[in-house]
PDB file of C-alpha atoms in Angstrom:
ATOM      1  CA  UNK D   1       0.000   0.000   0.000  1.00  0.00           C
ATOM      2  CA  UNK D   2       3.273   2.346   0.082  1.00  0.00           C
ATOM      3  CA  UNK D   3       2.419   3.365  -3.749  1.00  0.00           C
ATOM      4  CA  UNK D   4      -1.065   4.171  -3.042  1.00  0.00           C
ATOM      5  CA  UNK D   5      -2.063   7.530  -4.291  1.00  0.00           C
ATOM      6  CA  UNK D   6      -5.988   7.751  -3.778  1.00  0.00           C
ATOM      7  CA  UNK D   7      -8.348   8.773  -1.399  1.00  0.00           C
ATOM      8  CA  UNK D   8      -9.845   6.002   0.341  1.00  0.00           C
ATOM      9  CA  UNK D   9     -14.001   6.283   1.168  1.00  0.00           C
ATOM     10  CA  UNK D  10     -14.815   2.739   2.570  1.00  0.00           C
ATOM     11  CA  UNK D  11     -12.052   1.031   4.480  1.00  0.00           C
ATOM     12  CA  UNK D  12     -13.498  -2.983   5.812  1.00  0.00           C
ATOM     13  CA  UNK D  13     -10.755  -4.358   7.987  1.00  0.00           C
ATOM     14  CA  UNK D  14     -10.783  -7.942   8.078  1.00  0.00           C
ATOM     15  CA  UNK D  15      -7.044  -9.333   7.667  1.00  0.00           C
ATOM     16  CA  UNK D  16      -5.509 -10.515  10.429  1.00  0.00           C
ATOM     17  CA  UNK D  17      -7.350 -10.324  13.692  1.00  0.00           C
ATOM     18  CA  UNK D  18      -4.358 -10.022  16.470  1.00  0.00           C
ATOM     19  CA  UNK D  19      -4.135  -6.641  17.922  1.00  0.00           C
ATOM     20  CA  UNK D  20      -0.952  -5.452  16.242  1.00  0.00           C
ATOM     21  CA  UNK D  21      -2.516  -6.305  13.115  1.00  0.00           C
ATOM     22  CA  UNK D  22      -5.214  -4.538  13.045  1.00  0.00           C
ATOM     23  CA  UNK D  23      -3.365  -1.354  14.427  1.00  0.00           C
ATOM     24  CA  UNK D  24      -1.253  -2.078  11.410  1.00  0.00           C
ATOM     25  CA  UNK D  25      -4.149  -2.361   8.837  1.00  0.00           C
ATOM     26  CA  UNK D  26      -5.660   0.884  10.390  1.00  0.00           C
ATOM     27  CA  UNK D  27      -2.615   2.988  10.876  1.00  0.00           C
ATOM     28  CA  UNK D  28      -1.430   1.756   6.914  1.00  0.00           C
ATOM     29  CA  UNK D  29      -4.877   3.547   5.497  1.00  0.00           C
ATOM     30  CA  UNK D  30      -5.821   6.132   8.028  1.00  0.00           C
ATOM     31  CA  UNK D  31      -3.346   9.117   5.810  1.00  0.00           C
ATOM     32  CA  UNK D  32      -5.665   8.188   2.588  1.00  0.00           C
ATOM     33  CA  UNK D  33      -9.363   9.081   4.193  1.00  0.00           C
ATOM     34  CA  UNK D  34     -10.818  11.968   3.263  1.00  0.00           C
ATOM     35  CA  UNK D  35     -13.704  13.544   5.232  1.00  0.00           C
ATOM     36  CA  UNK D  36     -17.112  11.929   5.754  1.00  0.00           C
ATOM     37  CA  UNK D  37     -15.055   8.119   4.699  1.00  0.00           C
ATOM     38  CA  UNK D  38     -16.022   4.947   7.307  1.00  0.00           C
ATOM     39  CA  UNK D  39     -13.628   2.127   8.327  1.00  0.00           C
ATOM     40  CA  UNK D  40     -15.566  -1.035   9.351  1.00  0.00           C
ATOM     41  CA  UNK D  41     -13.598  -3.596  11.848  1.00  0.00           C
ATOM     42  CA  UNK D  42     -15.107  -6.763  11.497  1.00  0.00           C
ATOM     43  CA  UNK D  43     -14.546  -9.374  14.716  1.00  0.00           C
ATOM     44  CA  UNK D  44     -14.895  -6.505  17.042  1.00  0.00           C
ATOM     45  CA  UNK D  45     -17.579  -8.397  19.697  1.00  0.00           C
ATOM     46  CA  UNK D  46     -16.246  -8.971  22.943  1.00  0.00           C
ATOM     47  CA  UNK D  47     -17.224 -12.464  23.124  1.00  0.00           C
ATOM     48  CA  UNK D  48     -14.750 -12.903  20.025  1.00  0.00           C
ATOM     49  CA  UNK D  49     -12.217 -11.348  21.672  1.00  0.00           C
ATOM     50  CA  UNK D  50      -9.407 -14.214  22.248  1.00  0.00           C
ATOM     51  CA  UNK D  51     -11.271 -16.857  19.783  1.00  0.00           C
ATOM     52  CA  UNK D  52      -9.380 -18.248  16.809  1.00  0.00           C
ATOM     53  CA  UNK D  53      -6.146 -18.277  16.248  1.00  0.00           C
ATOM     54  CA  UNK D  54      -4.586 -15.716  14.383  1.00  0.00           C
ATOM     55  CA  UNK D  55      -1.921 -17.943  12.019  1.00  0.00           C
ATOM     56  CA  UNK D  56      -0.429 -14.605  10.654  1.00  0.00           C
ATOM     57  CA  UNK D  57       0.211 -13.403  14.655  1.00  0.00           C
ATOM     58  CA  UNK D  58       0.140 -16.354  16.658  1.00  0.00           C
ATOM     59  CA  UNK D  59      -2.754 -14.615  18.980  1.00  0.00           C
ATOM     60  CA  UNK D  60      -6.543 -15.063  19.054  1.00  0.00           C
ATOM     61  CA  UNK D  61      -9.009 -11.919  18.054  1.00  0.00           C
ATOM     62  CA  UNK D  62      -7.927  -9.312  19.983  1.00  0.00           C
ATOM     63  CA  UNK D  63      -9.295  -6.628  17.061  1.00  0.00           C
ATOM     64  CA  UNK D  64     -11.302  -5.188  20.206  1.00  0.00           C
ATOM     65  CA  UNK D  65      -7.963  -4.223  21.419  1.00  0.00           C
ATOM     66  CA  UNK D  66      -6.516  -2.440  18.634  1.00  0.00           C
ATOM     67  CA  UNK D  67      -9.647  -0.104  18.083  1.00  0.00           C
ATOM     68  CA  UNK D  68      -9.485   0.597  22.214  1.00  0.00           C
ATOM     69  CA  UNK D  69      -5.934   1.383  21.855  1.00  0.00           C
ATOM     70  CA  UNK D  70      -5.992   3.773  18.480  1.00  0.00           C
ATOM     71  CA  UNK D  71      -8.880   6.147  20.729  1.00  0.00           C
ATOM     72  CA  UNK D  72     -12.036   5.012  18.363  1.00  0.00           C
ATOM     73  CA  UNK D  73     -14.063   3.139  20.334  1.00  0.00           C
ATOM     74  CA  UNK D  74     -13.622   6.042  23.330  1.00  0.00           C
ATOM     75  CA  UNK D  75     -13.954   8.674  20.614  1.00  0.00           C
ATOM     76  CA  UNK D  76     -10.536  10.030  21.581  1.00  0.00           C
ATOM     77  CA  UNK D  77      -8.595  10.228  18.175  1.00  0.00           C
ATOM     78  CA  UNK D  78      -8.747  13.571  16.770  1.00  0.00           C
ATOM     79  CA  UNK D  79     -11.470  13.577  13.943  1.00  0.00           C
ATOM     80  CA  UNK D  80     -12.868  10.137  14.160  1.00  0.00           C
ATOM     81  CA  UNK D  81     -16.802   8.826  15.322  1.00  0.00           C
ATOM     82  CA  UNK D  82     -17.924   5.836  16.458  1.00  0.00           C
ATOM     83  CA  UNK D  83     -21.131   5.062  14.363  1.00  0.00           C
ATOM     84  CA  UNK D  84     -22.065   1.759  15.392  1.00  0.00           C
ATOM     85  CA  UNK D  85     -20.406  -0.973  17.575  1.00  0.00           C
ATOM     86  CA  UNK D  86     -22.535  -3.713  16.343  1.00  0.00           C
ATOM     87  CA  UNK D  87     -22.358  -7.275  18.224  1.00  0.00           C
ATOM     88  CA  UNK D  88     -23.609  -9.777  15.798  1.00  0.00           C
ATOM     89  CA  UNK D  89     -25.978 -12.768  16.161  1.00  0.00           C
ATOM     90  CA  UNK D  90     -23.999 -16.386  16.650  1.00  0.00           C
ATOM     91  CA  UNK D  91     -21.274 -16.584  15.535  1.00  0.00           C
ATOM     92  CA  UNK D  92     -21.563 -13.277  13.625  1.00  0.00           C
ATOM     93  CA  UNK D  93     -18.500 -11.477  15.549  1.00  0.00           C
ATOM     94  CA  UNK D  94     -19.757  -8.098  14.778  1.00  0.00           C
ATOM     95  CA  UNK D  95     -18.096  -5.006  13.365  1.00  0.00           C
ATOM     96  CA  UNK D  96     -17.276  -1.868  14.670  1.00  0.00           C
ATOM     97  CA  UNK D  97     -17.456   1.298  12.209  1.00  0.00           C
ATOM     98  CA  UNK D  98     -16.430   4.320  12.385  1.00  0.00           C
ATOM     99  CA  UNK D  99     -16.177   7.574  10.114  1.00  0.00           C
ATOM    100  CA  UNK D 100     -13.654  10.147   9.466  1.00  0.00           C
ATOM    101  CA  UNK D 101     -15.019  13.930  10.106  1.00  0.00           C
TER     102      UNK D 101
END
């Protein structure tokens, strides 16, 4: 993603689900959103928090982790909303989303 040169308007995170990945994933895309652009975390329920292992990582979901520690969930990094923290119904582990203002 080094090369990339355009704005990015959806953003559905769904690599790797260890903690450091997901910072990764976000941190990699966050300098190409524009304004009014959402980025959806999917396996952000806490009940699928520590479930499957993560081959890439060697760690189970911890995707839950990585949006508490970037500020979204809390609403604490500069321009960024929470718009829904949805859980998910079975073994639907939910997504987070959030949008860029």
């Amino acid at each position: 993603m080094a090369d990339w040169k355009n704005n990015i308007n959806f953003a559905f995170i769904d690599g790797c689900h260890g903690k450091n990945c997901g910072i990764g994933d976000f941190l990699a895309i966050e300098k190409h959103i524009k304004t009014g652009s959402i980025v959806c975390f999917h396996d952000s329920n806490e009940l699928a928090q520590g479930k499957h292992l993560q081959p890439h990582c060697q760690t189970g979901i911890a995707i839950r982790e990585a949006i508490i520690e970037l500020g979204l969930l809390s609403e604490e990094r500069p321009n960024w909303r929470k718009l829904a923290d949805v859980d998910g119904i079975g073994e639907n582990h939910g997504c987070a989303i959030f949008q860029y203002i």
